Amino acid sequence: MPISAYVFVECTAGAARDVAKEVSKIQGVKRANATTGPYDVIALIEAPDINVLG
């Protein structure tokens, strides 16, 4: 059964959209979106098991 996790990213001011776009290209990333608040990007990642997830 696959395992999912949310990853929160802080980045340089004004770069959140570009960072989200690049993060979304990483294998295992199902979705990455710019957000507001203490973190700039939130990414949903999925892996086959906890060992692969890291």
mmCIF file with all atom_site columns, N, CA and C in Angstrom:
data_model
loop_
_atom_site.group_PDB
_atom_site.id
_atom_site.type_symbol
_atom_site.label_atom_id
_atom_site.label_alt_id
_atom_site.label_comp_id
_atom_site.label_asym_id
_atom_site.label_entity_id
_atom_site.label_seq_id
_atom_site.pdbx_PDB_ins_code
_atom_site.Cartn_x
_atom_site.Cartn_y
_atom_site.Cartn_z
_atom_site.occupancy
_atom_site.B_iso_or_equiv
_atom_site.pdbx_formal_charge
_atom_site.auth_seq_id
_atom_site.auth_comp_id
_atom_site.auth_asym_id
_atom_site.auth_atom_id
_atom_site.pdbx_PDB_model_num
ATOM 1   N N  . MET A 1 1  ? 0.839  -1.178 0.000   1.00 0.00 ? 1  MET A N  1
ATOM 2   C CA . MET A 1 1  ? 0.000  0.000  0.000   1.00 0.00 ? 1  MET A CA 1
ATOM 3   C C  . MET A 1 1  ? 0.887  1.245  0.000   1.00 0.00 ? 1  MET A C  1
ATOM 4   N N  . PRO A 1 2  ? 0.652  2.170  -0.926  1.00 0.00 ? 2  PRO A N  1
ATOM 5   C CA . PRO A 1 2  ? 1.461  3.390  -0.987  1.00 0.00 ? 2  PRO A CA 1
ATOM 6   C C  . PRO A 1 2  ? 1.280  4.235  0.273   1.00 0.00 ? 2  PRO A C  1
ATOM 7   N N  . ILE A 1 3  ? 2.290  5.024  0.562   1.00 0.00 ? 3  ILE A N  1
ATOM 8   C CA . ILE A 1 3  ? 2.249  5.944  1.698   1.00 0.00 ? 3  ILE A CA 1
ATOM 9   C C  . ILE A 1 3  ? 2.381  7.365  1.162   1.00 0.00 ? 3  ILE A C  1
ATOM 10  N N  . SER A 1 4  ? 1.652  8.286  1.768   1.00 0.00 ? 4  SER A N  1
ATOM 11  C CA . SER A 1 4  ? 1.675  9.686  1.340   1.00 0.00 ? 4  SER A CA 1
ATOM 12  C C  . SER A 1 4  ? 2.152  10.572 2.471   1.00 0.00 ? 4  SER A C  1
ATOM 13  N N  . ALA A 1 5  ? 2.702  11.721 2.097   1.00 0.00 ? 5  ALA A N  1
ATOM 14  C CA . ALA A 1 5  ? 3.138  12.706 3.088   1.00 0.00 ? 5  ALA A CA 1
ATOM 15  C C  . ALA A 1 5  ? 3.052  14.093 2.470   1.00 0.00 ? 5  ALA A C  1
ATOM 16  N N  . TYR A 1 6  ? 2.855  15.063 3.329   1.00 0.00 ? 6  TYR A N  1
ATOM 17  C CA . TYR A 1 6  ? 2.914  16.457 2.905   1.00 0.00 ? 6  TYR A CA 1
ATOM 18  C C  . TYR A 1 6  ? 4.270  17.014 3.302   1.00 0.00 ? 6  TYR A C  1
ATOM 19  N N  . VAL A 1 7  ? 4.873  17.767 2.396   1.00 0.00 ? 7  VAL A N  1
ATOM 20  C CA . VAL A 1 7  ? 6.160  18.407 2.649   1.00 0.00 ? 7  VAL A CA 1
ATOM 21  C C  . VAL A 1 7  ? 5.942  19.917 2.533   1.00 0.00 ? 7  VAL A C  1
ATOM 22  N N  . PHE A 1 8  ? 6.397  20.639 3.546   1.00 0.00 ? 8  PHE A N  1
ATOM 23  C CA . PHE A 1 8  ? 6.274  22.089 3.561   1.00 0.00 ? 8  PHE A CA 1
ATOM 24  C C  . PHE A 1 8  ? 7.628  22.702 3.235   1.00 0.00 ? 8  PHE A C  1
ATOM 25  N N  . VAL A 1 9  ? 7.617  23.715 2.361   1.00 0.00 ? 9  VAL A N  1
ATOM 26  C CA . VAL A 1 9  ? 8.854  24.304 1.855   1.00 0.00 ? 9  VAL A CA 1
ATOM 27  C C  . VAL A 1 9  ? 8.850  25.813 2.108   1.00 0.00 ? 9  VAL A C  1
ATOM 28  N N  . GLU A 1 10 ? 9.968  26.317 2.582   1.00 0.00 ? 10 GLU A N  1
ATOM 29  C CA . GLU A 1 10 ? 10.187 27.761 2.667   1.00 0.00 ? 10 GLU A CA 1
ATOM 30  C C  . GLU A 1 10 ? 11.112 28.149 1.520   1.00 0.00 ? 10 GLU A C  1
ATOM 31  N N  . CYS A 1 11 ? 10.824 29.265 0.874   1.00 0.00 ? 11 CYS A N  1
ATOM 32  C CA . CYS A 1 11 ? 11.688 29.713 -0.218  1.00 0.00 ? 11 CYS A CA 1
ATOM 33  C C  . CYS A 1 11 ? 11.792 31.232 -0.209  1.00 0.00 ? 11 CYS A C  1
ATOM 34  N N  . THR A 1 12 ? 12.582 31.748 -1.110  1.00 0.00 ? 12 THR A N  1
ATOM 35  C CA . THR A 1 12 ? 12.791 33.181 -1.233  1.00 0.00 ? 12 THR A CA 1
ATOM 36  C C  . THR A 1 12 ? 11.479 33.879 -1.586  1.00 0.00 ? 12 THR A C  1
ATOM 37  N N  . ALA A 1 13 ? 11.274 35.049 -1.027  1.00 0.00 ? 13 ALA A N  1
ATOM 38  C CA . ALA A 1 13 ? 10.062 35.822 -1.302  1.00 0.00 ? 13 ALA A CA 1
ATOM 39  C C  . ALA A 1 13 ? 9.860  35.995 -2.802  1.00 0.00 ? 13 ALA A C  1
ATOM 40  N N  . GLY A 1 14 ? 8.654  35.743 -3.256  1.00 0.00 ? 14 GLY A N  1
ATOM 41  C CA . GLY A 1 14 ? 8.317  35.902 -4.661  1.00 0.00 ? 14 GLY A CA 1
ATOM 42  C C  . GLY A 1 14 ? 8.626  34.709 -5.539  1.00 0.00 ? 14 GLY A C  1
ATOM 43  N N  . ALA A 1 15 ? 9.222  33.666 -4.974  1.00 0.00 ? 15 ALA A N  1
ATOM 44  C CA . ALA A 1 15 ? 9.629  32.508 -5.777  1.00 0.00 ? 15 ALA A CA 1
ATOM 45  C C  . ALA A 1 15 ? 8.706  31.304 -5.625  1.00 0.00 ? 15 ALA A C  1
ATOM 46  N N  . ALA A 1 16 ? 7.674  31.406 -4.809  1.00 0.00 ? 16 ALA A N  1
ATOM 47  C CA . ALA A 1 16 ? 6.848  30.238 -4.478  1.00 0.00 ? 16 ALA A CA 1
ATOM 48  C C  . ALA A 1 16 ? 6.243  29.555 -5.707  1.00 0.00 ? 16 ALA A C  1
ATOM 49  N N  . ARG A 1 17 ? 5.731  30.317 -6.628  1.00 0.00 ? 17 ARG A N  1
ATOM 50  C CA . ARG A 1 17 ? 5.112  29.697 -7.814  1.00 0.00 ? 17 ARG A CA 1
ATOM 51  C C  . ARG A 1 17 ? 6.132  28.928 -8.641  1.00 0.00 ? 17 ARG A C  1
ATOM 52  N N  . ASP A 1 18 ? 7.290  29.528 -8.839  1.00 0.00 ? 18 ASP A N  1
ATOM 53  C CA . ASP A 1 18 ? 8.342  28.853 -9.607  1.00 0.00 ? 18 ASP A CA 1
ATOM 54  C C  . ASP A 1 18 ? 8.847  27.613 -8.876  1.00 0.00 ? 18 ASP A C  1
ATOM 55  N N  . VAL A 1 19 ? 9.004  27.716 -7.567  1.00 0.00 ? 19 VAL A N  1
ATOM 56  C CA . VAL A 1 19 ? 9.457  26.569 -6.777  1.00 0.00 ? 19 VAL A CA 1
ATOM 57  C C  . VAL A 1 19 ? 8.421  25.452 -6.845  1.00 0.00 ? 19 VAL A C  1
ATOM 58  N N  . ALA A 1 20 ? 7.154  25.777 -6.697  1.00 0.00 ? 20 ALA A N  1
ATOM 59  C CA . ALA A 1 20 ? 6.094  24.763 -6.777  1.00 0.00 ? 20 ALA A CA 1
ATOM 60  C C  . ALA A 1 20 ? 6.103  24.074 -8.137  1.00 0.00 ? 20 ALA A C  1
ATOM 61  N N  . LYS A 1 21 ? 6.306  24.845 -9.184  1.00 0.00 ? 21 LYS A N  1
ATOM 62  C CA . LYS A 1 21 ? 6.351  24.281 -10.538 1.00 0.00 ? 21 LYS A CA 1
ATOM 63  C C  . LYS A 1 21 ? 7.505  23.296 -10.678 1.00 0.00 ? 21 LYS A C  1
ATOM 64  N N  . GLU A 1 22 ? 8.677  23.652 -10.168 1.00 0.00 ? 22 GLU A N  1
ATOM 65  C CA . GLU A 1 22 ? 9.843  22.764 -10.250 1.00 0.00 ? 22 GLU A CA 1
ATOM 66  C C  . GLU A 1 22 ? 9.683  21.539 -9.351  1.00 0.00 ? 22 GLU A C  1
ATOM 67  N N  . VAL A 1 23 ? 9.167  21.738 -8.147  1.00 0.00 ? 23 VAL A N  1
ATOM 68  C CA . VAL A 1 23 ? 8.957  20.615 -7.223  1.00 0.00 ? 23 VAL A CA 1
ATOM 69  C C  . VAL A 1 23 ? 7.987  19.605 -7.831  1.00 0.00 ? 23 VAL A C  1
ATOM 70  N N  . SER A 1 24 ? 6.977  20.083 -8.538  1.00 0.00 ? 24 SER A N  1
ATOM 71  C CA . SER A 1 24 ? 5.981  19.181 -9.121  1.00 0.00 ? 24 SER A CA 1
ATOM 72  C C  . SER A 1 24 ? 6.577  18.250 -10.176 1.00 0.00 ? 24 SER A C  1
ATOM 73  N N  . LYS A 1 25 ? 7.765  18.557 -10.674 1.00 0.00 ? 25 LYS A N  1
ATOM 74  C CA . LYS A 1 25 ? 8.434  17.714 -11.671 1.00 0.00 ? 25 LYS A CA 1
ATOM 75  C C  . LYS A 1 25 ? 9.203  16.548 -11.050 1.00 0.00 ? 25 LYS A C  1
ATOM 76  N N  . ILE A 1 26 ? 9.377  16.561 -9.730  1.00 0.00 ? 26 ILE A N  1
ATOM 77  C CA . ILE A 1 26 ? 10.143 15.523 -9.042  1.00 0.00 ? 26 ILE A CA 1
ATOM 78  C C  . ILE A 1 26 ? 9.330  14.238 -8.969  1.00 0.00 ? 26 ILE A C  1
ATOM 79  N N  . GLN A 1 27 ? 9.984  13.126 -9.243  1.00 0.00 ? 27 GLN A N  1
ATOM 80  C CA . GLN A 1 27 ? 9.313  11.830 -9.192  1.00 0.00 ? 27 GLN A CA 1
ATOM 81  C C  . GLN A 1 27 ? 8.714  11.604 -7.806  1.00 0.00 ? 27 GLN A C  1
ATOM 82  N N  . GLY A 1 28 ? 7.473  11.167 -7.772  1.00 0.00 ? 28 GLY A N  1
ATOM 83  C CA . GLY A 1 28 ? 6.788  10.894 -6.513  1.00 0.00 ? 28 GLY A CA 1
ATOM 84  C C  . GLY A 1 28 ? 5.943  12.050 -6.015  1.00 0.00 ? 28 GLY A C  1
ATOM 85  N N  . VAL A 1 29 ? 6.156  13.239 -6.568  1.00 0.00 ? 29 VAL A N  1
ATOM 86  C CA . VAL A 1 29 ? 5.349  14.393 -6.170  1.00 0.00 ? 29 VAL A CA 1
ATOM 87  C C  . VAL A 1 29 ? 4.041  14.346 -6.950  1.00 0.00 ? 29 VAL A C  1
ATOM 88  N N  . LYS A 1 30 ? 2.945  14.282 -6.221  1.00 0.00 ? 30 LYS A N  1
ATOM 89  C CA . LYS A 1 30 ? 1.627  14.226 -6.849  1.00 0.00 ? 30 LYS A CA 1
ATOM 90  C C  . LYS A 1 30 ? 1.064  15.613 -7.102  1.00 0.00 ? 30 LYS A C  1
ATOM 91  N N  . ARG A 1 31 ? 1.415  16.554 -6.230  1.00 0.00 ? 31 ARG A N  1
ATOM 92  C CA . ARG A 1 31 ? 0.905  17.915 -6.353  1.00 0.00 ? 31 ARG A CA 1
ATOM 93  C C  . ARG A 1 31 ? 1.813  18.842 -5.561  1.00 0.00 ? 31 ARG A C  1
ATOM 94  N N  . ALA A 1 32 ? 2.025  20.038 -6.069  1.00 0.00 ? 32 ALA A N  1
ATOM 95  C CA . ALA A 1 32 ? 2.773  21.072 -5.344  1.00 0.00 ? 32 ALA A CA 1
ATOM 96  C C  . ALA A 1 32 ? 2.102  22.408 -5.624  1.00 0.00 ? 32 ALA A C  1
ATOM 97  N N  . ASN A 1 33 ? 1.827  23.147 -4.559  1.00 0.00 ? 33 ASN A N  1
ATOM 98  C CA . ASN A 1 33 ? 1.131  24.417 -4.697  1.00 0.00 ? 33 ASN A CA 1
ATOM 99  C C  . ASN A 1 33 ? 1.781  25.493 -3.843  1.00 0.00 ? 33 ASN A C  1
ATOM 100 N N  . ALA A 1 34 ? 1.776  26.712 -4.377  1.00 0.00 ? 34 ALA A N  1
ATOM 101 C CA . ALA A 1 34 ? 2.188  27.867 -3.586  1.00 0.00 ? 34 ALA A CA 1
ATOM 102 C C  . ALA A 1 34 ? 1.089  28.138 -2.568  1.00 0.00 ? 34 ALA A C  1
ATOM 103 N N  . THR A 1 35 ? 1.484  28.631 -1.410  1.00 0.00 ? 35 THR A N  1
ATOM 104 C CA . THR A 1 35 ? 0.526  28.901 -0.343  1.00 0.00 ? 35 THR A CA 1
ATOM 105 C C  . THR A 1 35 ? 0.929  30.176 0.387   1.00 0.00 ? 35 THR A C  1
ATOM 106 N N  . THR A 1 36 ? 0.147  30.563 1.373   1.00 0.00 ? 36 THR A N  1
ATOM 107 C CA . THR A 1 36 ? 0.486  31.711 2.206   1.00 0.00 ? 36 THR A CA 1
ATOM 108 C C  . THR A 1 36 ? 0.723  31.230 3.627   1.00 0.00 ? 36 THR A C  1
ATOM 109 N N  . GLY A 1 37 ? 1.346  32.055 4.419   1.00 0.00 ? 37 GLY A N  1
ATOM 110 C CA . GLY A 1 37 ? 1.617  31.672 5.805   1.00 0.00 ? 37 GLY A CA 1
ATOM 111 C C  . GLY A 1 37 ? 3.091  31.409 6.022   1.00 0.00 ? 37 GLY A C  1
ATOM 112 N N  . PRO A 1 38 ? 3.412  30.634 7.060   1.00 0.00 ? 38 PRO A N  1
ATOM 113 C CA . PRO A 1 38 ? 4.822  30.417 7.397   1.00 0.00 ? 38 PRO A CA 1
ATOM 114 C C  . PRO A 1 38 ? 5.586  29.606 6.351   1.00 0.00 ? 38 PRO A C  1
ATOM 115 N N  . TYR A 1 39 ? 4.878  28.836 5.543   1.00 0.00 ? 39 TYR A N  1
ATOM 116 C CA . TYR A 1 39 ? 5.521  28.064 4.474   1.00 0.00 ? 39 TYR A CA 1
ATOM 117 C C  . TYR A 1 39 ? 5.037  28.590 3.140   1.00 0.00 ? 39 TYR A C  1
ATOM 118 N N  . ASP A 1 40 ? 5.868  28.440 2.126   1.00 0.00 ? 40 ASP A N  1
ATOM 119 C CA . ASP A 1 40 ? 5.572  29.019 0.817   1.00 0.00 ? 40 ASP A CA 1
ATOM 120 C C  . ASP A 1 40 ? 5.006  28.019 -0.179  1.00 0.00 ? 40 ASP A C  1
ATOM 121 N N  . VAL A 1 41 ? 5.372  26.752 -0.007  1.00 0.00 ? 41 VAL A N  1
ATOM 122 C CA . VAL A 1 41 ? 4.926  25.691 -0.915  1.00 0.00 ? 41 VAL A CA 1
ATOM 123 C C  . VAL A 1 41 ? 4.545  24.479 -0.082  1.00 0.00 ? 41 VAL A C  1
ATOM 124 N N  . ILE A 1 42 ? 3.477  23.805 -0.496  1.00 0.00 ? 42 ILE A N  1
ATOM 125 C CA . ILE A 1 42 ? 3.113  22.526 0.101   1.00 0.00 ? 42 ILE A CA 1
ATOM 126 C C  . ILE A 1 42 ? 3.090  21.499 -1.029  1.00 0.00 ? 42 ILE A C  1
ATOM 127 N N  . ALA A 1 43 ? 3.711  20.351 -0.777  1.00 0.00 ? 43 ALA A N  1
ATOM 128 C CA . ALA A 1 43 ? 3.773  19.295 -1.789  1.00 0.00 ? 43 ALA A CA 1
ATOM 129 C C  . ALA A 1 43 ? 3.232  18.000 -1.202  1.00 0.00 ? 43 ALA A C  1
ATOM 130 N N  . LEU A 1 44 ? 2.427  17.312 -1.982  1.00 0.00 ? 44 LEU A N  1
ATOM 131 C CA . LEU A 1 44 ? 1.938  15.987 -1.615  1.00 0.00 ? 44 LEU A CA 1
ATOM 132 C C  . LEU A 1 44 ? 2.806  14.977 -2.345  1.00 0.00 ? 44 LEU A C  1
ATOM 133 N N  . ILE A 1 45 ? 3.460  14.109 -1.586  1.00 0.00 ? 45 ILE A N  1
ATOM 134 C CA . ILE A 1 45 ? 4.319  13.099 -2.193  1.00 0.00 ? 45 ILE A CA 1
ATOM 135 C C  . ILE A 1 45 ? 3.790  11.710 -1.870  1.00 0.00 ? 45 ILE A C  1
ATOM 136 N N  . GLU A 1 46 ? 4.105  10.771 -2.735  1.00 0.00 ? 46 GLU A N  1
ATOM 137 C CA . GLU A 1 46 ? 3.655  9.393  -2.557  1.00 0.00 ? 46 GLU A CA 1
ATOM 138 C C  . GLU A 1 46 ? 4.794  8.447  -2.903  1.00 0.00 ? 46 GLU A C  1
ATOM 139 N N  . ALA A 1 47 ? 4.919  7.388  -2.110  1.00 0.00 ? 47 ALA A N  1
ATOM 140 C CA . ALA A 1 47 ? 5.961  6.383  -2.327  1.00 0.00 ? 47 ALA A CA 1
ATOM 141 C C  . ALA A 1 47 ? 5.377  5.010  -2.011  1.00 0.00 ? 47 ALA A C  1
ATOM 142 N N  . PRO A 1 48 ? 6.009  3.951  -2.525  1.00 0.00 ? 48 PRO A N  1
ATOM 143 C CA . PRO A 1 48 ? 5.495  2.600  -2.285  1.00 0.00 ? 48 PRO A CA 1
ATOM 144 C C  . PRO A 1 48 ? 5.496  2.203  -0.810  1.00 0.00 ? 48 PRO A C  1
ATOM 145 N N  . ASP A 1 49 ? 6.490  2.684  -0.043  1.00 0.00 ? 49 ASP A N  1
ATOM 146 C CA . ASP A 1 49 ? 6.543  2.369  1.386   1.00 0.00 ? 49 ASP A CA 1
ATOM 147 C C  . ASP A 1 49 ? 7.384  3.418  2.107   1.00 0.00 ? 49 ASP A C  1
ATOM 148 N N  . ILE A 1 50 ? 7.419  3.329  3.425   1.00 0.00 ? 50 ILE A N  1
ATOM 149 C CA . ILE A 1 50 ? 8.103  4.329  4.247   1.00 0.00 ? 50 ILE A CA 1
ATOM 150 C C  . ILE A 1 50 ? 9.602  4.390  3.965   1.00 0.00 ? 50 ILE A C  1
ATOM 151 N N  . ASN A 1 51 ? 10.213 3.279  3.598   1.00 0.00 ? 51 ASN A N  1
ATOM 152 C CA . ASN A 1 51 ? 11.651 3.267  3.314   1.00 0.00 ? 51 ASN A CA 1
ATOM 153 C C  . ASN A 1 51 ? 11.989 4.075  2.065   1.00 0.00 ? 51 ASN A C  1
ATOM 154 N N  . VAL A 1 52 ? 11.145 3.999  1.070   1.00 0.00 ? 52 VAL A N  1
ATOM 155 C CA . VAL A 1 52 ? 11.359 4.769  -0.159  1.00 0.00 ? 52 VAL A CA 1
ATOM 156 C C  . VAL A 1 52 ? 11.043 6.242  0.088   1.00 0.00 ? 52 VAL A C  1
ATOM 157 N N  . LEU A 1 53 ? 10.036 6.486  0.906   1.00 0.00 ? 53 LEU A N  1
ATOM 158 C CA . LEU A 1 53 ? 9.641  7.858  1.219   1.00 0.00 ? 53 LEU A CA 1
ATOM 159 C C  . LEU A 1 53 ? 10.780 8.621  1.878   1.00 0.00 ? 53 LEU A C  1
ATOM 160 N N  . GLY A 1 54 ? 11.523 7.941  2.732   1.00 0.00 ? 54 GLY A N  1
ATOM 161 C CA . GLY A 1 54 ? 12.686 8.558  3.359   1.00 0.00 ? 54 GLY A CA 1
ATOM 162 C C  . GLY A 1 54 ? 12.358 9.013  4.715   1.00 0.00 ? 54 GLY A C  1
#
